[in-house]
XYZ file of C-alpha atoms in Angstrom:
733
model
C 0.000 0.000 0.000
C 2.423 2.641 -1.253
C -0.117 5.431 -1.224
C -0.991 4.728 2.383
C 2.693 4.788 3.322
C 3.211 8.108 1.570
C 0.413 9.640 3.565
C 1.156 7.977 6.888
C 0.786 11.107 8.975
C -2.528 11.925 7.339
C -3.620 8.340 7.817
C -2.869 8.427 11.546
C -4.595 11.787 11.931
C -7.731 10.560 10.189
C -7.639 7.337 12.174
C -8.368 9.265 15.356
C -11.553 10.591 13.775
C -12.964 7.126 14.382
C -12.674 7.746 18.079
C -13.888 11.332 17.685
C -17.151 10.024 16.232
C -17.552 7.584 19.106
C -16.424 9.823 21.946
C -18.392 12.874 20.885
C -21.572 10.844 20.523
C -21.417 10.067 24.230
C -22.160 13.694 24.949
C -25.322 13.557 22.858
C -28.111 11.377 24.282
C -29.384 8.840 21.806
C -31.787 5.965 21.613
C -30.718 2.663 23.073
C -32.310 -0.592 23.975
C -33.452 -0.483 27.572
C -33.177 -3.222 30.138
C -31.966 -3.954 33.606
C -28.963 -5.814 32.178
C -27.422 -2.622 30.800
C -24.576 -1.159 32.801
C -25.567 1.804 34.957
C -23.361 4.880 35.591
C -20.760 3.775 38.110
C -20.347 7.317 39.425
C -24.051 7.367 40.371
C -23.658 4.018 42.139
C -20.617 5.315 43.983
C -22.345 8.486 45.176
C -25.299 6.363 46.293
C -22.945 4.176 48.318
C -21.263 7.180 49.914
C -24.632 8.693 50.877
C -25.689 5.386 52.432
C -22.348 5.248 54.281
C -22.801 8.635 55.891
C -26.414 7.715 56.640
C -25.306 4.626 58.524
C -27.096 2.252 56.133
C -24.213 -0.206 56.028
C -25.934 -2.925 53.984
C -26.859 -0.518 51.205
C -23.479 1.174 51.387
C -21.685 -2.139 50.875
C -23.988 -3.062 47.988
C -23.657 0.266 46.159
C -19.908 0.582 46.652
C -19.282 -2.966 45.433
C -21.581 -2.382 42.458
C -19.723 0.804 41.567
C -16.391 -1.041 41.569
C -17.809 -3.995 39.637
C -19.648 -1.806 37.125
C -16.547 0.223 36.395
C -14.564 -2.946 35.694
C -17.396 -4.288 33.539
C -17.507 -1.021 31.582
C -13.796 -1.240 30.862
C -14.367 -4.800 29.698
C -17.187 -3.765 27.348
C -15.010 -1.075 25.806
C -12.225 -3.608 25.377
C -14.557 -6.093 23.681
C -16.100 -3.502 21.358
C -12.704 -2.213 20.349
C -11.679 -5.769 19.457
C -14.924 -6.685 17.689
C -14.904 -3.550 15.539
C -11.262 -3.893 14.555
C -12.153 -5.142 11.078
C -15.004 -2.698 10.436
C -14.525 -0.719 7.230
C -11.775 -3.018 5.945
C -13.101 -2.851 2.386
C -12.858 0.917 2.410
C -9.221 0.740 3.524
C -8.434 -1.704 0.708
C -9.642 0.895 -1.800
C -7.065 3.461 -0.681
C -4.376 2.338 -3.146
C -6.575 0.693 -5.772
C -8.861 3.644 -6.521
C -7.824 4.953 -9.977
C -9.324 8.379 -9.337
C -7.248 8.961 -6.203
C -10.243 9.477 -3.969
C -8.314 8.117 -1.005
C -9.667 10.746 1.368
C -13.270 9.715 0.725
C -12.447 6.051 1.225
C -10.701 6.972 4.471
C -13.753 8.863 5.717
C -15.924 5.901 4.727
C -13.724 3.650 6.887
C -13.912 6.122 9.763
C -17.697 6.238 9.567
C -18.125 2.452 9.450
C -15.820 1.839 12.393
C -17.428 4.577 14.481
C -20.887 3.206 13.760
C -19.780 -0.277 14.824
C -18.332 0.995 18.099
C -21.427 3.069 18.953
C -23.753 0.172 18.267
C -21.612 -2.249 20.289
C -21.455 0.049 23.314
C -25.195 0.759 23.296
C -25.990 -2.940 23.434
C -24.389 -3.171 26.896
C -24.264 0.314 28.403
C -27.008 2.819 29.188
C -26.714 6.242 27.512
C -26.012 7.853 30.893
C -23.196 5.403 31.606
C -21.562 6.317 28.300
C -21.095 9.914 29.421
C -17.687 10.955 30.780
C -17.322 10.968 34.558
C -16.030 13.971 36.477
C -12.381 14.414 37.384
C -13.419 14.024 41.037
C -14.695 10.512 40.352
C -11.553 9.663 38.389
C -9.506 10.786 41.376
C -11.619 8.797 43.853
C -11.142 5.551 41.926
C -7.529 6.361 41.044
C -6.689 6.641 44.749
C -8.850 3.605 45.619
C -11.045 5.614 47.969
C -14.047 3.261 47.509
C -12.061 0.649 49.453
C -11.566 3.146 52.270
C -15.339 3.362 52.675
C -15.714 -0.390 52.215
C -13.304 -1.364 54.984
C -15.303 0.607 57.548
C -18.597 -0.631 56.107
C -17.570 -4.285 56.344
C -16.227 -3.718 59.841
C -19.623 -2.373 60.866
C -21.249 -5.413 59.266
C -18.777 -7.674 61.136
C -17.428 -9.082 57.873
C -13.846 -8.852 59.019
C -12.183 -10.803 56.204
C -13.705 -8.477 53.613
C -12.786 -5.481 55.751
C -9.166 -6.659 55.903
C -9.006 -7.095 52.118
C -10.508 -3.640 51.520
C -8.123 -2.044 54.017
C -5.099 -3.715 52.428
C -6.210 -2.760 48.905
C -6.521 0.876 49.941
C -3.229 0.867 51.851
C -1.245 -0.442 48.867
C -2.073 2.776 46.998
C -1.854 4.971 50.121
C 1.158 3.664 52.086
C 1.556 6.853 54.138
C -2.008 6.679 55.473
C -1.247 6.120 59.166
C -4.856 5.556 60.190
C -5.238 2.739 57.684
C -1.964 1.203 58.809
C -3.250 1.175 62.365
C -6.553 -0.304 61.194
C -4.695 -3.119 59.462
C -2.801 -3.889 62.672
C -6.117 -4.020 64.516
C -7.550 -6.418 61.931
C -4.494 -8.661 62.335
C -5.301 -9.068 66.021
C -8.974 -9.858 65.487
C -10.200 -13.398 65.804
C -11.058 -15.022 62.505
C -8.729 -12.836 60.405
C -5.817 -14.668 58.779
C -2.832 -13.370 56.865
C -4.281 -14.581 53.555
C -7.287 -12.296 54.057
C -5.096 -9.263 53.376
C -5.450 -9.415 49.610
C -4.962 -6.657 47.065
C -8.185 -6.669 45.073
C -6.568 -4.531 42.356
C -3.615 -6.870 41.895
C -4.623 -7.707 38.312
C -3.574 -4.180 37.294
C -0.204 -4.516 39.001
C 1.063 -7.799 37.552
C 3.932 -6.078 35.781
C 5.142 -4.667 39.101
C 4.885 -8.080 40.770
C 7.011 -9.543 37.978
C 9.411 -6.597 38.106
C 10.080 -7.069 41.822
C 10.350 -10.855 41.448
C 12.931 -10.485 38.673
C 15.036 -8.132 40.795
C 14.984 -10.659 43.633
C 16.067 -13.425 41.287
C 18.915 -11.250 40.021
C 20.010 -10.593 43.598
C 20.194 -14.370 44.131
C 22.108 -14.807 40.840
C 19.325 -17.046 39.511
C 19.874 -15.772 35.988
C 17.832 -18.376 34.151
C 14.723 -17.668 36.200
C 15.422 -13.926 36.105
C 15.523 -14.009 32.303
C 12.183 -15.812 32.179
C 10.602 -13.381 34.642
C 11.959 -10.296 32.853
C 10.534 -11.659 29.591
C 7.123 -12.005 31.212
C 7.489 -8.548 32.750
C 8.179 -6.923 29.365
C 5.192 -8.719 27.809
C 2.893 -7.740 30.669
C 4.068 -4.119 30.531
C 3.298 -3.963 26.799
C -0.104 -5.549 27.433
C -0.905 -3.014 30.125
C 0.109 -0.181 27.804
C -2.121 -1.530 25.044
C -4.995 -1.721 27.530
C -4.392 1.869 28.608
C -4.238 3.083 25.004
C -7.402 1.188 24.186
C -9.273 2.944 26.987
C -7.999 6.279 25.665
C -9.537 5.382 22.296
C -12.991 4.358 23.501
C -13.467 6.368 26.680
C -16.202 8.997 26.161
C -15.272 12.629 26.088
C -17.109 15.857 25.452
C -16.392 18.035 22.447
C -13.398 20.184 23.323
C -14.111 23.808 23.996
C -10.477 24.535 24.740
C -8.109 21.596 24.423
C -4.964 23.706 24.404
C -5.409 24.526 20.713
C -5.650 28.105 19.549
C -9.051 28.963 18.147
C -11.287 25.897 18.394
C -14.358 27.525 16.938
C -14.753 25.460 13.795
C -15.409 21.771 13.241
C -11.929 21.164 11.837
C -10.306 22.894 14.801
C -12.402 20.849 17.233
C -11.515 17.656 15.402
C -7.813 18.568 15.501
C -8.012 19.396 19.205
C -9.719 16.108 20.031
C -7.325 14.126 17.830
C -4.306 15.660 19.535
C -5.776 15.106 22.994
C -6.325 11.456 22.105
C -2.728 11.053 20.949
C -1.540 12.789 24.116
C -3.612 10.362 26.195
C -1.993 7.430 24.405
C 1.475 8.843 25.027
C 0.739 9.349 28.726
C 0.183 5.602 29.113
C 3.928 5.043 29.338
C 3.961 7.197 32.488
C 0.803 5.683 33.938
C 2.053 2.117 33.593
C 5.464 3.108 35.000
C 3.931 4.566 38.176
C 3.550 2.219 41.122
C 0.324 2.358 43.144
C 0.705 5.043 45.759
C 3.489 6.855 43.906
C 3.317 10.285 42.352
C 6.135 10.036 39.838
C 6.773 7.395 37.220
C 9.927 5.316 36.971
C 11.895 6.862 34.143
C 12.674 4.679 31.122
C 10.570 1.872 32.541
C 10.452 -0.301 29.416
C 14.080 0.315 28.327
C 15.197 -0.495 31.876
C 13.445 -3.862 31.693
C 15.089 -4.609 28.354
C 18.489 -3.771 29.811
C 17.943 -6.144 32.720
C 16.601 -8.799 30.354
C 19.536 -8.904 27.955
C 22.028 -9.071 30.843
C 20.084 -11.907 32.481
C 19.826 -13.777 29.173
C 23.553 -13.434 28.569
C 24.452 -14.653 32.063
C 21.996 -17.532 31.646
C 23.888 -18.569 28.496
C 21.260 -17.584 25.906
C 23.424 -15.203 23.870
C 21.095 -15.223 20.851
C 18.145 -14.035 22.912
C 20.397 -11.473 24.636
C 21.399 -10.093 21.236
C 17.763 -9.785 20.152
C 16.834 -7.981 23.366
C 19.863 -5.684 23.128
C 18.908 -4.714 19.589
C 15.412 -3.980 20.874
C 16.950 -1.713 23.525
C 19.015 0.086 20.878
C 15.776 1.181 19.208
C 15.315 3.492 22.202
C 18.953 4.587 22.581
C 20.775 3.777 19.294
C 24.019 5.528 20.266
C 24.355 4.300 23.856
C 28.027 3.457 24.371
C 27.548 0.578 26.808
C 24.891 -1.045 24.632
C 27.089 -0.816 21.540
C 29.977 -2.427 23.416
C 27.675 -5.218 24.565
C 26.477 -5.613 20.979
C 30.042 -6.225 19.858
C 30.610 -8.682 22.720
C 27.470 -10.677 21.887
C 28.300 -10.719 18.179
C 31.814 -12.014 18.856
C 30.444 -14.645 21.243
C 28.098 -15.918 18.526
C 30.964 -16.082 16.060
C 29.422 -13.742 13.529
C 26.047 -15.495 13.299
C 24.130 -12.324 14.040
C 21.774 -11.883 11.099
C 19.281 -14.668 11.744
C 15.661 -13.576 12.327
C 15.896 -14.754 15.936
C 18.539 -12.123 16.706
C 16.703 -9.150 15.179
C 14.752 -6.709 17.408
C 11.521 -8.148 18.783
C 8.610 -7.223 16.527
C 6.443 -5.979 19.389
C 9.192 -3.524 20.403
C 9.661 -2.404 16.794
C 5.931 -1.734 16.559
C 5.851 0.068 19.895
C 8.720 2.419 19.032
C 7.552 3.120 15.464
C 3.986 3.847 16.572
C 5.134 6.061 19.411
C 7.423 8.102 17.172
C 4.657 8.676 14.625
C 2.359 9.909 17.380
C 5.070 12.213 18.736
C 5.581 13.749 15.291
C 1.889 14.578 15.020
C 1.803 15.974 18.547
C 4.836 18.197 17.991
C 3.227 19.344 14.725
C 0.219 20.407 16.813
C 2.501 22.176 19.281
C 4.281 24.055 16.496
C 1.313 24.959 14.311
C -1.823 24.791 16.455
C -0.579 25.940 19.855
C -1.273 22.551 21.430
C 0.361 21.801 24.797
C 2.190 18.478 25.024
C 4.510 17.176 27.731
C 6.586 14.316 26.357
C 6.719 11.526 28.976
C 9.764 9.784 27.483
C 13.449 10.542 27.952
C 14.354 8.470 24.897
C 12.551 10.670 22.329
C 15.125 11.500 19.612
C 15.768 15.145 18.848
C 14.961 14.793 15.145
C 11.306 14.121 16.034
C 11.041 17.652 17.428
C 10.524 20.451 14.855
C 13.523 22.741 14.427
C 11.640 25.751 15.801
C 10.930 23.909 19.075
C 14.295 22.270 19.705
C 15.795 25.034 21.825
C 12.794 24.951 24.137
C 12.823 21.134 24.088
C 16.521 21.027 25.039
C 15.971 23.557 27.832
C 13.061 21.544 29.224
C 15.099 18.366 29.063
C 17.985 20.063 30.864
C 15.615 21.304 33.577
C 14.275 17.767 33.998
C 17.807 16.410 34.355
C 18.747 19.079 36.879
C 15.583 18.445 38.869
C 16.337 14.717 38.999
C 19.861 15.501 40.248
C 18.508 17.932 42.859
C 15.969 15.368 44.028
C 18.743 12.837 44.388
C 20.789 15.235 46.523
C 17.770 16.033 48.669
C 17.118 12.346 49.160
C 20.574 11.914 50.760
C 19.566 14.077 53.726
C 18.963 11.832 56.742
C 15.633 12.784 58.315
C 15.778 10.019 60.948
C 16.173 12.465 63.827
C 19.486 10.899 64.882
C 22.661 12.967 65.193
C 25.909 11.042 65.489
C 28.713 12.154 67.765
C 27.205 11.724 71.206
C 29.155 10.410 74.215
C 30.084 6.736 74.731
C 29.975 6.067 78.467
C 30.801 2.352 78.673
C 34.325 1.712 79.939
C 36.570 0.016 77.388
C 34.425 0.904 74.345
C 36.195 2.995 71.710
C 35.024 4.753 68.554
C 36.969 3.113 65.718
C 35.181 4.613 62.685
C 32.786 7.565 62.485
C 30.808 9.304 59.733
C 33.916 10.800 58.152
C 35.851 7.533 57.987
C 32.757 5.601 56.846
C 31.943 8.239 54.180
C 28.319 8.542 55.232
C 25.739 9.889 57.633
C 24.842 8.432 61.037
C 27.289 5.526 60.871
C 29.644 4.328 63.603
C 31.922 1.399 64.466
C 32.571 0.775 68.168
C 35.115 -1.750 69.446
C 35.273 -3.404 72.867
C 31.519 -3.835 73.309
C 32.044 -7.515 74.251
C 34.937 -9.352 75.832
C 36.555 -12.425 74.240
C 34.965 -14.564 76.967
C 31.491 -13.176 76.200
C 31.998 -13.813 72.477
C 32.950 -17.416 73.234
C 29.852 -17.880 75.409
C 27.486 -16.611 72.709
C 29.304 -18.655 70.052
C 28.836 -21.721 72.216
C 25.156 -20.833 72.556
C 24.941 -20.570 68.773
C 26.717 -23.894 68.287
C 24.376 -25.748 70.645
C 21.079 -24.073 69.889
C 21.095 -22.372 66.466
C 20.385 -25.583 64.551
C 17.133 -25.958 66.505
C 16.478 -22.237 66.691
C 13.668 -20.251 65.139
C 13.045 -22.219 61.972
C 16.101 -21.867 59.727
C 17.859 -24.925 61.205
C 20.967 -24.766 59.078
C 19.104 -24.638 55.788
C 20.384 -22.894 52.711
C 20.460 -19.144 53.163
C 17.397 -17.276 51.819
C 19.854 -14.948 50.057
C 22.334 -17.363 48.432
C 22.520 -21.110 47.722
C 26.237 -21.111 48.634
C 25.704 -20.633 52.372
C 23.647 -22.128 55.174
C 21.818 -19.893 57.602
C 20.969 -20.399 61.285
C 19.155 -18.104 63.675
C 18.186 -17.906 67.335
C 15.939 -15.393 69.096
C 16.068 -14.390 72.753
C 12.737 -16.061 73.524
C 13.825 -19.297 71.871
C 17.074 -19.255 73.856
C 15.166 -18.819 77.136
C 12.873 -21.757 76.322
C 15.871 -23.925 75.426
C 17.452 -22.947 78.760
C 14.290 -24.005 80.587
C 14.541 -27.355 78.809
C 18.135 -27.682 79.960
C 19.622 -27.577 76.444
C 21.654 -24.392 76.975
C 23.007 -22.528 79.991
C 20.555 -20.116 81.584
C 23.365 -17.580 82.064
C 24.163 -17.617 78.326
C 20.521 -16.974 77.440
C 20.484 -14.065 79.891
C 23.689 -12.684 78.356
C 22.048 -12.768 74.907
C 19.163 -10.745 76.338
C 21.483 -8.310 78.141
C 23.579 -7.617 75.030
C 20.549 -6.131 73.302
C 20.095 -3.679 76.154
C 23.838 -2.911 76.203
C 23.783 -2.015 72.504
C 20.599 0.033 72.907
C 22.135 2.206 75.621
C 25.336 2.769 73.626
C 23.592 3.768 70.405
C 20.885 5.815 72.151
C 23.683 7.955 73.595
C 25.947 8.094 70.537
C 23.186 8.982 68.076
C 21.630 11.427 70.554
C 18.095 10.161 70.064
C 15.702 12.872 71.291
C 13.053 10.287 72.158
C 12.895 6.814 73.663
C 14.599 3.993 71.772
C 13.090 0.521 71.921
C 14.502 -2.811 70.806
C 12.394 -3.974 67.866
C 14.068 -7.321 67.142
C 17.154 -9.282 68.220
C 18.519 -12.225 66.266
C 21.639 -14.330 66.709
C 22.639 -15.230 63.150
C 25.304 -17.572 61.764
C 26.165 -17.912 58.065
C 28.337 -20.828 56.970
C 30.051 -21.358 53.629
C 28.974 -24.571 51.914
C 32.156 -26.601 51.422
C 32.942 -27.397 47.799
C 30.431 -24.838 46.491
C 32.525 -21.643 46.431
C 34.504 -21.856 43.185
C 33.671 -19.042 40.779
C 31.193 -17.521 43.196
C 30.085 -13.985 42.266
C 27.054 -13.358 44.479
C 26.758 -11.757 47.909
C 25.953 -13.245 51.286
C 23.245 -10.580 51.542
C 22.386 -8.311 48.561
C 22.415 -4.534 48.966
C 19.264 -3.297 50.677
C 17.891 -0.679 53.050
C 16.385 -1.767 56.360
C 13.176 0.294 56.429
C 12.316 0.916 52.775
C 12.336 -0.796 49.381
C 15.430 0.271 47.442
C 15.186 0.703 43.654
C 18.810 1.105 42.483
C 17.737 2.010 38.931
C 15.786 5.073 40.061
C 17.709 5.572 43.328
C 14.360 5.742 45.083
C 13.579 4.036 48.372
C 9.903 3.495 49.134
C 8.980 3.305 52.803
C 6.048 0.964 52.536
C 5.251 -2.727 53.157
C 6.725 -5.278 52.793
C 9.638 -3.206 54.130
C 9.988 -3.015 57.920
C 8.999 0.643 57.947
C 9.058 0.915 61.754
C 12.821 0.379 61.970
C 14.806 3.509 62.839
C 18.249 2.290 63.889
C 20.194 -0.830 62.886
C 23.141 -2.588 64.515
C 25.382 -5.635 64.083
C 27.445 -6.953 66.983
C 30.120 -9.325 65.680
C 31.261 -12.457 67.538
C 34.202 -13.830 65.535
C 36.563 -13.290 62.609
C 37.861 -16.806 61.848
C 36.256 -16.994 58.406
C 36.835 -15.607 54.902
C 34.638 -12.878 53.456
C 31.518 -11.687 55.253
C 32.461 -7.988 55.315
C 29.713 -5.416 55.775
C 29.793 -2.691 53.117
C 27.850 0.510 52.523
C 26.919 1.858 49.079
C 25.235 4.779 47.407
C 21.643 4.346 46.286
C 22.805 2.816 43.022
C 23.745 -0.302 45.078
C 27.047 -0.367 43.164
C 29.253 2.452 44.434
C 30.838 1.175 47.654
C 31.477 3.961 50.175
C 32.840 1.981 53.157
C 33.745 -1.526 54.353
C 33.810 -3.000 57.844
C 35.595 -6.258 58.758
C 34.005 -8.270 61.578
C 35.831 -9.025 64.832
C 34.808 -10.074 68.342
C 33.049 -7.266 70.211
C 32.870 -4.909 67.215
C 29.555 -3.051 66.910
C 28.356 -1.322 63.756
C 25.434 1.082 64.188
C 23.643 3.175 61.578
C 20.294 4.772 60.836
C 17.965 2.366 59.042
C 16.854 4.709 56.251
C 17.848 5.309 52.612
C 21.131 7.102 53.409
C 22.580 3.742 54.437
C 22.187 1.031 51.769
C 24.356 -1.927 52.756
C 25.125 -5.550 52.016
C 27.389 -8.424 53.083
C 30.129 -9.947 50.944
C 30.145 -13.692 50.369
C 31.278 -15.964 53.194
C 33.586 -18.300 51.279
C 35.084 -20.237 54.190
C 34.056 -20.910 57.770
C 31.181 -19.659 59.892
C 30.324 -15.992 60.491
C 28.223 -15.249 63.594
C 26.774 -11.937 64.725
C 23.958 -10.456 66.717
C 21.605 -8.433 64.476
C 19.519 -5.793 66.222
C 16.976 -3.223 65.128
C 15.561 -0.369 67.157
C 12.451 1.769 66.848
C 11.314 5.085 68.281
C 7.716 3.851 68.315
C 6.724 1.983 71.468
C 4.032 0.263 69.390
C 6.710 -1.799 67.617
C 8.938 -2.824 70.524
C 9.976 -6.487 70.678
C 7.264 -8.344 72.581
C 9.282 -11.573 72.512
C 11.789 -9.960 74.890
C 8.964 -9.127 77.288
C 7.670 -12.676 76.993
C 11.158 -13.951 77.848
C 11.268 -11.623 80.843
C 7.857 -12.914 81.937
C 9.179 -16.498 81.813
C 12.103 -15.541 84.024
C 9.766 -13.731 86.413
C 7.597 -16.858 86.622
C 10.708 -18.803 87.659
C 11.456 -16.250 90.362
C 14.314 -14.602 88.458
C 14.655 -10.855 88.103
C 15.657 -8.941 85.012
C 17.468 -5.638 85.363
C 16.282 -3.146 82.754
C 18.675 -0.214 82.817
C 16.693 2.852 81.829
C 14.247 1.930 79.094
C 11.263 2.897 81.234
C 12.811 6.302 81.836
C 13.084 6.784 78.085
C 9.455 5.946 77.449
C 9.319 2.144 77.597
C 6.400 0.323 79.229
C 5.368 -3.290 79.586
C 1.908 -2.882 78.080
C 0.885 -4.995 75.149
C 1.473 -3.542 71.708
C -0.146 -3.887 68.292
C 1.513 -7.229 67.617
C 1.216 -8.802 71.047
C -2.265 -10.228 70.524
C -1.084 -12.531 67.757
C 0.273 -15.952 68.611
C 4.025 -16.501 68.116
C 3.240 -18.840 65.225
C 1.254 -16.173 63.406
C 3.948 -13.577 63.997
C 6.550 -15.826 62.413
C 4.196 -16.598 59.552
C 3.827 -12.933 58.746
C 7.597 -12.633 58.714
C 7.838 -15.317 56.080
C 5.061 -13.809 53.969
C 6.925 -10.503 53.743
C 10.130 -12.132 52.669
C 11.646 -13.318 55.930
C 13.498 -11.433 58.586
C 15.897 -9.018 57.018
C 19.096 -10.186 58.682
C 22.262 -8.128 58.339
């Protein structure tokens, strides 16, 4: 179809008239078959549910709110089906574009537009009432975009004593609103209620987040050096991201919209101007899908270069998994976004040399779906920038990879300036993010005799970091090591199994409460169990003073941890004993963002590691920048050495591989919130009290500590451990 190719821009512009015919018609009431089966306006159902909620009619509120959610999903499904069913409408007219001898291609194009629009209108009216075809207000879009219906539902179901449904609604809302403290507290209350299990906390909107689930899973697999599985997961992630983008673009096409009175186009008085304004707004909506899909629930900003980033991860994983041909294909797909990227071109040469010159087979060419995505996006950008240049349209390009030659010459200076501002803003944001807002200020006094400051912020190249030596004596280290040797293999569930972070090490753990119970059974010395308990308090007092905490500091969790190298499984090892992470937020090295939301342990404020030995190889603690690559400091373990640091995003850290021997340490976390203090310690103290033994607590009560039960104390120990496993296990240092 040479003629169609010659007039590609005109073709694309006229194509949007199909949607103009459909979308504009929604603003004009028309006849439609009536019936109770037709979808009602979901905004009306939502407002009805909210009115019932504030009227205390909980049964009606639950019904209307659920119907509004269900109807909205059904409406999206109808639009999806109609868009698919009408895909072939007007095909004959399109076939005439090149074959018409009189060159009446424009009339054939309009004929195709009319037939497709008629098909879409008829399809929608078979399933949706005229009122439900009208556009909803921006307020309603915001309510559903922020998942506010689930906020109402969780209270409604609580009032109706349907606690499982209340828990699911609360969790669904909290996923998109992670800073909502009231909802977080509600979720903790639901966890303590009888009849509510961990599996009840389901995200009802998870179907729309599959690409993020796959994204996070692939990163975890990379961290464990499981390259084969990572390659498979990244492949699925790319496919799901493209599917989500197609779904978003589809909804842009079919979603009803009023005739534009002012769509950012100068002078929209005439029919042609209105058509141009609507066409450009449609293309802008399609372009914005890349930002929408790249924005996690609850986030304001999108992850830059979301799709190219996935392709970069994918080709590296494929190469490390041994599939060089697939890696070459993916790399060539990535080069469609950044054709002159130096690193990618070097990798291209490496892959080509590895394949021995066999680089021209169809299997090594860019993936067709990526070719289509890039080509389509560039054509849309050209039309949009044409509208900016000639019609005064306003367009904000969501992509960093847009090539300069797509932008008209007259706009390039402005485009470059905007791009420079965006780059500077990203750099400023990164600098601002390095400010530690934990409320800790290093440099306070160290009162314990024999304890010395070995490394401070300056030596460790960071903020709120310290290394203290002499916290334990050699004899105390030997006692705790003996406790670990006797009890760790029957400790809190790890029992010498392969480490959750690497297959090349085994991992054993013991909590204070478990040690006390083993002492009662006569398996370990009671004095050693008490020393384990006392060390937590010793560390708390030291760090509370050094970091000059203005408020009380409570022990959140204490864990005796041993990592052992698996003999005969260390040759060629490249992974870490514990990948780089942050203790109270989810680190994204690609964007250098750290999101303080579940499943991260967001209540942690201060972290510490108290080392017990050094007779092993590897196992160094290291700090990095947010890129998880640039190492800023290293600390070698030794008996009685304590490392303390704030738990937030200024202190990403990891542990190098333990390649020989057994590395043991006491991992501790502290919180400023009494709500999250370690109830297992209090349970251990209660067991001692029942045996007539006293426990000296130095000054925690003076700093705000009490013995009342907290938000987690109502759950059984088994449930508490289960929740730990659901969220990825205890985050040992």
